[in-house]
Each structure stands twice: as structure tokens, then as C-alpha cells.
Coordinates of N, CA and C in Angstrom, one line a residue:
M1 N -22.2 65.8 -24.0 CA -21.2 65.3 -23.0 C -20.3 64.3 -23.8
T2 N -19.0 64.5 -23.7 CA -18.0 63.7 -24.4 C -17.8 62.4 -23.6
D3 N -17.6 61.3 -24.3 CA -17.3 60.0 -23.7 C -16.0 60.0 -23.0
V4 N -15.9 59.5 -21.8 CA -14.6 59.5 -21.1 C -13.5 58.7 -21.8
H5 N -13.9 57.7 -22.5 CA -12.9 56.9 -23.3 C -12.3 57.7 -24.4
Y6 N -13.1 58.6 -25.0 CA -12.6 59.5 -26.1 C -11.6 60.5 -25.5
V7 N -12.0 61.1 -24.3 CA -11.1 62.0 -23.7 C -9.7 61.4 -23.3
I8 N -9.8 60.2 -22.8 CA -8.6 59.4 -22.5 C -7.8 59.2 -23.8
S9 N -8.4 58.9 -24.9 CA -7.7 58.7 -26.1 C -7.0 59.9 -26.6
V10 N -7.7 61.1 -26.4 CA -7.0 62.4 -26.7 C -5.8 62.6 -25.8
L11 N -5.9 62.3 -24.6 CA -4.8 62.4 -23.7 C -3.6 61.5 -24.1
R12 N -4.0 60.2 -24.5 CA -3.0 59.2 -24.9 C -2.2 59.7 -26.1
R13 N -3.0 60.4 -27.1 CA -2.3 60.8 -28.3 C -1.3 61.9 -28.0
H14 N -1.3 62.5 -26.8 CA -0.4 63.6 -26.5 C 0.7 63.2 -25.5
V15 N 0.9 61.9 -25.4 CA 2.0 61.4 -24.5 C 3.3 61.5 -25.3
D16 N 4.3 62.1 -24.6 CA 5.6 62.1 -25.2 C 6.3 60.8 -24.8
G17 N 6.5 59.9 -25.8 CA 7.0 58.6 -25.6 C 8.4 58.6 -24.9
S18 N 9.2 59.5 -25.2 CA 10.5 59.5 -24.6 C 10.5 59.9 -23.1
K19 N 9.6 60.7 -22.7 CA 9.5 61.2 -21.4 C 8.4 60.5 -20.6
G20 N 7.4 60.0 -21.3 CA 6.3 59.4 -20.6 C 5.3 60.4 -20.0
T21 N 5.4 61.6 -20.4 CA 4.5 62.6 -19.9 C 3.5 63.1 -21.0
V22 N 2.4 63.7 -20.6 CA 1.4 64.2 -21.5 C 1.6 65.7 -21.7
D23 N 1.6 66.1 -22.9 CA 1.6 67.5 -23.3 C 0.2 68.0 -23.0
I24 N -0.1 68.4 -21.8 CA -1.4 68.7 -21.3 C -2.0 69.9 -22.0
S25 N -1.2 70.9 -22.3 CA -1.6 72.1 -23.0 C -2.1 71.8 -24.4
D26 N -1.4 70.9 -25.1 CA -1.8 70.5 -26.4 C -3.1 69.6 -26.4
A27 N -3.1 68.7 -25.4 CA -4.2 67.8 -25.3 C -5.5 68.6 -25.0
V28 N -5.4 69.6 -24.1 CA -6.6 70.4 -23.7 C -7.1 71.2 -25.0
A29 N -6.2 71.6 -25.8 CA -6.6 72.3 -27.0 C -7.4 71.5 -28.0
H30 N -7.3 70.1 -27.8 CA -8.0 69.2 -28.7 C -9.3 68.7 -28.1
L31 N -9.7 69.2 -27.0 CA -10.9 68.8 -26.3 C -12.0 69.9 -26.6
S32 N -13.2 69.4 -26.9 CA -14.3 70.4 -27.2 C -14.8 71.2 -26.0
N33 N -14.8 70.6 -24.8 CA -15.2 71.3 -23.6 C -14.2 70.8 -22.5
P34 N -13.0 71.3 -22.5 CA -12.0 70.8 -21.6 C -12.3 70.6 -20.2
A35 N -12.9 71.6 -19.6 CA -13.2 71.5 -18.1 C -14.2 70.4 -17.8
E36 N -15.2 70.3 -18.6 CA -16.2 69.2 -18.4 C -15.6 67.9 -18.8
D37 N -14.8 67.8 -19.8 CA -14.2 66.5 -20.3 C -13.2 66.0 -19.2
L38 N -12.4 66.9 -18.7 CA -11.4 66.5 -17.7 C -12.0 66.1 -16.4
S39 N -13.1 66.9 -16.1 CA -13.9 66.5 -14.8 C -14.5 65.2 -14.9
Q40 N -14.9 64.8 -16.1 CA -15.5 63.4 -16.3 C -14.4 62.4 -16.0
V41 N -13.2 62.6 -16.5 CA -12.1 61.7 -16.3 C -11.9 61.5 -14.8
L42 N -11.8 62.7 -14.1 CA -11.6 62.6 -12.6 C -12.7 61.9 -11.9
E43 N -13.9 62.0 -12.3 CA -15.0 61.3 -11.7 C -15.2 59.9 -12.1
E44 N -14.5 59.4 -13.0 CA -14.6 58.0 -13.5 C -13.7 57.1 -12.7
P45 N -14.2 56.2 -11.9 CA -13.4 55.4 -11.1 C -12.5 54.4 -11.9
T46 N -12.9 54.0 -13.1 CA -12.1 53.1 -13.9 C -11.0 53.8 -14.6
A47 N -10.9 55.1 -14.5 CA -9.8 55.9 -15.2 C -8.8 56.4 -14.2
M48 N -8.6 55.7 -13.1 CA -7.7 56.2 -12.1 C -6.3 56.5 -12.6
D49 N -5.8 55.8 -13.6 CA -4.5 56.0 -14.2 C -4.4 57.4 -14.8
W50 N -5.5 58.0 -15.1 CA -5.5 59.3 -15.8 C -6.0 60.4 -14.9
H51 N -6.2 60.1 -13.7 CA -6.7 61.2 -12.7 C -5.7 62.3 -12.6
H52 N -4.4 61.9 -12.4 CA -3.4 62.9 -12.2 C -3.3 63.8 -13.4
T53 N -3.3 63.3 -14.6 CA -3.3 64.0 -15.8 C -4.5 65.0 -16.0
A54 N -5.7 64.5 -15.6 CA -6.9 65.3 -15.7 C -6.8 66.4 -14.7
L55 N -6.2 66.2 -13.5 CA -6.1 67.2 -12.5 C -5.1 68.3 -13.0
E56 N -4.0 67.9 -13.7 CA -3.1 68.8 -14.2 C -3.8 69.7 -15.3
G57 N -4.6 69.1 -16.1 CA -5.3 69.8 -17.1 C -6.3 70.8 -16.5
L58 N -7.0 70.5 -15.4 CA -7.9 71.4 -14.8 C -7.1 72.5 -14.1
R59 N -5.9 72.2 -13.6 CA -5.1 73.3 -13.0 C -4.7 74.3 -14.1
L60 N -4.3 73.7 -15.3 CA -3.9 74.6 -16.4 C -5.1 75.5 -16.8
L61 N -6.3 75.0 -16.8 CA -7.5 75.7 -17.2 C -7.8 76.8 -16.1
A62 N -7.6 76.4 -14.8 CA -7.8 77.4 -13.8 C -6.8 78.6 -13.9
L63 N -5.6 78.3 -14.2 CA -4.6 79.4 -14.4 C -4.9 80.2 -15.7
R64 N -5.3 79.6 -16.7 CA -5.5 80.2 -18.0 C -6.8 80.9 -18.2
D65 N -7.9 80.2 -17.9 CA -9.2 80.6 -18.2 C -10.1 80.8 -16.9
G66 N -9.7 80.2 -15.8 CA -10.6 80.2 -14.7 C -11.5 79.0 -14.8
L67 N -12.0 78.6 -13.6 CA -13.0 77.4 -13.6 C -14.2 77.9 -12.8
T68 N -15.3 77.1 -13.0 CA -16.5 77.3 -12.2 C -16.2 76.9 -10.7
R69 N -17.0 77.3 -9.8 CA -16.8 76.9 -8.4 C -16.9 75.4 -8.3
A70 N -17.8 74.8 -9.0 CA -18.0 73.3 -9.0 C -16.7 72.6 -9.5
S71 N -16.2 73.1 -10.6 CA -14.9 72.5 -11.1 C -13.8 72.7 -10.1
G72 N -13.7 73.9 -9.5 CA -12.7 74.2 -8.5 C -12.8 73.2 -7.3
Q73 N -14.0 73.0 -6.9 CA -14.2 72.0 -5.7 C -13.8 70.6 -6.1
L74 N -14.0 70.2 -7.4 CA -13.5 68.9 -7.9 C -12.0 68.9 -7.8
V75 N -11.4 70.0 -8.2 CA -9.9 70.1 -8.1 C -9.4 69.8 -6.7
L76 N -10.0 70.5 -5.7 CA -9.6 70.3 -4.3 C -9.9 68.9 -3.9
D77 N -11.0 68.3 -4.2 CA -11.3 66.9 -3.8 C -10.4 66.0 -4.5
A78 N -10.1 66.1 -5.8 CA -9.1 65.2 -6.4 C -7.7 65.4 -5.9
T79 N -7.4 66.6 -5.5 CA -6.0 66.9 -5.0 C -5.8 66.1 -3.7
R80 N -6.8 66.0 -2.9 CA -6.7 65.2 -1.7 C -6.3 63.7 -2.0
D81 N -6.9 63.2 -3.0 CA -6.6 61.8 -3.4 C -5.2 61.7 -4.1
I82 N -4.9 62.6 -5.0 CA -3.7 62.6 -5.7 C -2.5 62.8 -4.8
A83 N -2.7 63.7 -3.8 CA -1.6 64.0 -2.8 C -1.2 62.8 -2.0
L84 N -2.2 61.9 -1.8 CA -1.8 60.6 -1.1 C -0.8 59.8 -1.9
Q85 N -0.9 59.9 -3.2 CA 0.0 59.1 -4.1 C 1.3 59.9 -4.4
F86 N 1.2 61.2 -4.7 CA 2.3 62.0 -5.2 C 2.9 63.0 -4.2
G87 N 2.3 63.1 -3.0 CA 2.8 64.0 -2.0 C 2.1 65.3 -1.9
I88 N 2.4 66.0 -0.8 CA 1.7 67.2 -0.4 C 1.9 68.4 -1.4
D89 N 2.9 68.3 -2.2 CA 3.2 69.4 -3.2 C 2.0 69.5 -4.2
E90 N 1.2 68.5 -4.3 CA 0.0 68.5 -5.2 C -1.0 69.6 -4.7
Y91 N -1.0 69.8 -3.4 CA -1.9 70.8 -2.8 C -1.4 72.2 -3.2
Y92 N -0.1 72.4 -3.1 CA 0.4 73.7 -3.5 C 0.1 74.1 -4.9
K93 N 0.2 73.1 -5.8 CA -0.1 73.4 -7.2 C -1.6 73.7 -7.4
S94 N -2.4 73.0 -6.7 CA -3.9 73.3 -6.9 C -4.3 74.6 -6.3
L95 N -3.8 74.9 -5.1 CA -4.1 76.1 -4.4 C -3.7 77.3 -5.2
E96 N -2.5 77.3 -5.7 CA -2.0 78.4 -6.5 C -2.9 78.6 -7.8
A97 N -3.2 77.5 -8.4 CA -4.1 77.6 -9.6 C -5.4 78.2 -9.3
L98 N -6.0 77.7 -8.2 CA -7.4 78.2 -7.9 C -7.4 79.6 -7.4
A99 N -6.3 80.1 -7.0 CA -6.3 81.5 -6.5 C -6.4 82.5 -7.6
F100 N -6.3 82.1 -8.8 CA -6.3 83.1 -9.9 C -7.7 83.6 -10.3
S101 N -8.7 82.8 -10.0 CA -10.1 83.1 -10.4 C -10.9 83.6 -9.3
P102 N -11.7 84.7 -9.5 CA -12.6 85.1 -8.5 C -13.7 84.1 -8.2
D103 N -14.0 83.2 -9.1 CA -15.0 82.2 -9.0 C -14.6 81.1 -8.0
T104 N -13.3 80.8 -8.1 CA -12.8 79.7 -7.2 C -12.0 80.1 -6.0
A105 N -11.7 81.4 -5.9 CA -10.9 81.9 -4.7 C -11.7 81.7 -3.4
P106 N -13.0 81.9 -3.4 CA -13.7 81.6 -2.1 C -13.5 80.2 -1.6
L107 N -13.3 79.2 -2.5 CA -13.0 77.9 -2.1 C -11.7 77.8 -1.2
L108 N -10.7 78.6 -1.6 CA -9.5 78.6 -0.8 C -9.7 79.1 0.6
A109 N -10.5 80.1 0.7 CA -10.8 80.6 2.1 C -11.5 79.5 2.9
V110 N -12.4 78.8 2.4 CA -13.1 77.7 3.1 C -12.0 76.6 3.4
F111 N -11.2 76.3 2.4 CA -10.2 75.3 2.6 C -9.2 75.7 3.7
A112 N -8.8 76.9 3.7 CA -7.9 77.4 4.7 C -8.5 77.3 6.1
S113 N -9.7 77.7 6.2 CA -10.4 77.6 7.5 C -10.5 76.2 8.0
Q114 N -10.9 75.3 7.1 CA -11.0 73.8 7.4 C -9.6 73.3 7.9
Q115 N -8.5 73.7 7.2 CA -7.2 73.2 7.5 C -6.7 73.7 8.9
L116 N -7.1 74.9 9.2 CA -6.7 75.5 10.5 C -7.3 74.7 11.6
G117 N -8.4 74.0 11.4 CA -9.0 73.2 12.4 C -8.8 71.7 12.2
N118 N -7.8 71.4 11.4 CA -7.6 70.0 11.0 C -6.2 69.5 11.5
P119 N -6.2 68.9 12.7 CA -4.9 68.4 13.2 C -4.5 67.1 12.6
T120 N -5.3 66.5 11.7 CA -4.9 65.1 11.2 C -4.1 65.2 9.9
L121 N -4.2 66.3 9.1 CA -3.4 66.4 7.9 C -2.0 67.0 8.2
R122 N -1.0 66.3 7.8 CA 0.4 66.8 8.0 C 0.5 68.2 7.3
D123 N 1.0 69.1 8.0 CA 1.2 70.5 7.5 C -0.1 71.2 7.2
A124 N -1.2 70.9 7.9 CA -2.5 71.5 7.6 C -2.4 73.0 7.8
R125 N -1.7 73.5 8.9 CA -1.6 74.9 9.1 C -0.8 75.6 8.0
W126 N 0.2 74.9 7.5 CA 1.0 75.5 6.5 C 0.3 75.6 5.2
L127 N -0.5 74.6 4.9 CA -1.4 74.6 3.7 C -2.4 75.8 3.8
A128 N -2.9 76.0 5.0 CA -3.9 77.1 5.2 C -3.1 78.4 5.0
F129 N -2.0 78.5 5.5 CA -1.1 79.7 5.4 C -0.9 80.0 3.9
F130 N -0.5 79.0 3.1 CA -0.2 79.1 1.7 C -1.5 79.6 1.0
A131 N -2.6 79.0 1.3 CA -3.9 79.3 0.6 C -4.2 80.8 0.9
I132 N -4.0 81.2 2.1 CA -4.3 82.6 2.4 C -3.3 83.6 1.8
A133 N -2.1 83.2 1.8 CA -1.1 84.0 1.1 C -1.3 84.1 -0.4
A134 N -1.8 83.0 -1.0 CA -2.1 83.1 -2.5 C -3.3 84.0 -2.7
L135 N -4.3 84.0 -1.8 CA -5.4 84.8 -1.9 C -5.0 86.3 -1.8
L136 N -4.1 86.6 -0.8 CA -3.6 87.9 -0.6 C -3.0 88.5 -1.9
Q137 N -2.3 87.6 -2.6 CA -1.6 88.1 -3.8 C -2.6 88.2 -5.0
R138 N -3.6 87.4 -5.1 CA -4.4 87.4 -6.3 C -5.9 87.8 -6.1
Q139 N -6.5 87.5 -5.0 CA -7.9 87.8 -4.7 C -8.1 88.2 -3.3
P140 N -7.5 89.2 -2.8 CA -7.6 89.6 -1.4 C -9.1 89.8 -0.9
E141 N -10.0 90.2 -1.8 CA -11.3 90.4 -1.4 C -12.1 89.1 -1.0
A142 N -11.5 88.0 -1.3 CA -12.1 86.7 -1.0 C -11.8 86.2 0.4
I143 N -11.0 87.0 1.1 CA -10.6 86.6 2.5 C -11.5 87.2 3.5
P144 N -12.3 86.3 4.2 CA -13.2 86.9 5.2 C -12.4 87.3 6.4
S145 N -12.9 88.3 7.1 CA -12.1 88.9 8.3 C -11.8 87.9 9.4
E146 N -12.7 87.0 9.6 CA -12.5 86.0 10.7 C -11.4 85.0 10.4
L147 N -11.0 84.9 9.1 CA -9.9 84.0 8.7 C -8.6 84.5 9.2
A148 N -8.4 85.8 9.3 CA -7.1 86.4 9.8 C -7.0 86.0 11.3
E149 N -8.1 86.1 12.0 CA -8.1 85.8 13.5 C -7.8 84.3 13.6
Q150 N -8.4 83.5 12.8 CA -8.2 82.0 12.9 C -6.7 81.7 12.6
L151 N -6.1 82.4 11.6 CA -4.7 82.1 11.3 C -3.8 82.6 12.4
E152 N -4.1 83.7 13.0 CA -3.3 84.2 14.1 C -3.4 83.2 15.3
A153 N -4.6 82.8 15.6 CA -4.7 81.8 16.7 C -4.0 80.5 16.4
A154 N -4.0 80.0 15.2 CA -3.3 78.8 14.8 C -1.8 79.0 14.9
S155 N -1.4 80.2 14.5 CA 0.1 80.5 14.5 C 0.7 80.3 15.9
L156 N -0.1 80.5 16.9 CA 0.4 80.4 18.3 C 0.7 78.9 18.6
D157 N 0.1 78.0 17.9 CA 0.4 76.6 18.1 C 1.6 76.1 17.3
E158 N 2.0 76.9 16.4 CA 3.1 76.5 15.5 C 4.4 76.4 16.2
Q159 N 5.1 75.3 16.1 CA 6.4 75.1 16.8 C 7.6 75.8 16.1
N160 N 7.5 75.8 14.8 CA 8.6 76.4 14.0 C 8.4 78.0 14.1
Q161 N 9.4 78.6 14.7 CA 9.4 80.1 14.9 C 9.3 80.9 13.6
T162 N 10.0 80.4 12.6 CA 10.0 81.1 11.3 C 8.6 81.1 10.7
R163 N 8.0 79.9 10.8 CA 6.6 79.7 10.2 C 5.7 80.5 11.1
Q164 N 5.8 80.5 12.4 CA 4.9 81.2 13.3 C 4.9 82.7 12.9
Q165 N 6.1 83.3 12.7 CA 6.3 84.7 12.4 C 5.6 85.0 11.0
E166 N 5.8 84.1 10.1 CA 5.3 84.4 8.7 C 3.7 84.3 8.8
M167 N 3.2 83.4 9.6 CA 1.7 83.3 9.7 C 1.2 84.5 10.4
M168 N 1.9 85.0 11.4 CA 1.4 86.2 12.1 C 1.4 87.5 11.1
E169 N 2.5 87.5 10.3 CA 2.6 88.6 9.3 C 1.4 88.6 8.3
I170 N 1.1 87.4 7.8 CA 0.0 87.2 6.9 C -1.3 87.6 7.5
A171 N -1.5 87.1 8.8 CA -2.7 87.5 9.5 C -2.9 89.0 9.6
E172 N -1.8 89.7 9.9 CA -1.8 91.1 10.0 C -2.1 91.8 8.7
Q173 N -1.6 91.3 7.6 CA -1.9 91.8 6.3 C -3.4 91.6 5.9
C174 N -3.9 90.5 6.4 CA -5.4 90.2 6.1 C -6.2 91.2 6.9
R175 N -5.8 91.5 8.1 CA -6.6 92.4 9.0 C -6.5 93.9 8.4
S176 N -5.3 94.2 7.9 CA -5.1 95.6 7.5 C -5.6 95.8 6.1
G177 N -6.0 94.7 5.4 CA -6.6 94.9 4.1 C -5.6 95.0 3.0
A178 N -4.3 94.9 3.4 CA -3.2 95.0 2.4 C -3.2 93.7 1.5
G179 N -3.5 93.9 0.3 CA -3.6 92.7 -0.6 C -2.3 92.4 -1.3
Q180 N -1.2 92.9 -0.8 CA 0.1 92.6 -1.4 C 1.0 92.1 -0.4
L181 N 1.8 91.1 -0.8 CA 2.8 90.5 0.1 C 4.1 91.2 0.0

């Protein structure tokens, strides 16, 4: 297990001074076990300044190599916290990345189901819709049949007519087994 401070030093070495951003792809290439190392940073409460960067790194790994289910769950958990700071778009980035792997795709189905029953999160229905649409494109076999019914029922509560229609279309695609949008 790599020391968290060492991982942060690797991330620091890849900061572009003119832009203030981390070249996460290059930084990840210099870590011996990137998924584990970045997960440690996310789980370290004293490294909060690096949580967003670590999350970006895990998203990159999810897109490129896939992640374990445990790492995928950590991405979702960290996204909740990061989205409070940086906005709801952080969810879209994480959901898209996790949809690429058959190991993490089932997490999106669970996430979507939870969001369809969550009136407290702004745009929860839309996040659920996005997660299901991403699964339809990448891992349609990860969508349980009851999720289509849940989405259709939730769409009836949607006030925006365009969104409501899109949700109903995705629910129909889930039911028909069509894995293409």
C-alpha cells in the first residue's frame, strides 16, 4: 500500500503551473497501483484539497481500464461530496465513466433506482434518467426490468414535458430490450 503523502506528491509533480490543473493521465501513469492509490487519497480526510483530483483520476481509470465494484462505489460516494462543491455536473461525469465497465454498471442501476425515490436531491429524476440512458448505450444487460417501470412512473411526476417524453422513451427502450439510443 502506497503512502497517501507519496501519492499526493506524484499529483503535485504533475500540476501545470500556468493553468493550475493536474495532468491526471500522466500522474496516473506514475502510480504503481493507480486505483488503490487514488482511492486512498479520497478516503483520507486530511487530503480534501486533492479529493477532486483523485476522483478525476478514478474516472479516467473507469473509462480506460474499468474499476472494481468497490472502487466504483467509492466514486459515487465521493461524487456526492464533490458535487456539493463543484455542482451537479460532477454526477454526469462519474455516471458516464462508470457505465463503461460491466463491473461498475450495476452500481448505476442501483443509483438510478435510489434517485427515482429521492425527492431531496435537485434533479434526482434527471440523474436517474441519465444513468439509465448511459447503461442503455454501454451495458444494457445491467438494467433490471423493474427499473423501466420505476422510470416510467417517475416520469409522470416530471413537470417539464420534454424531459417527461424523453424519460418515457428510455423506459420503453428498457422494456423492449433495445440497448441502443
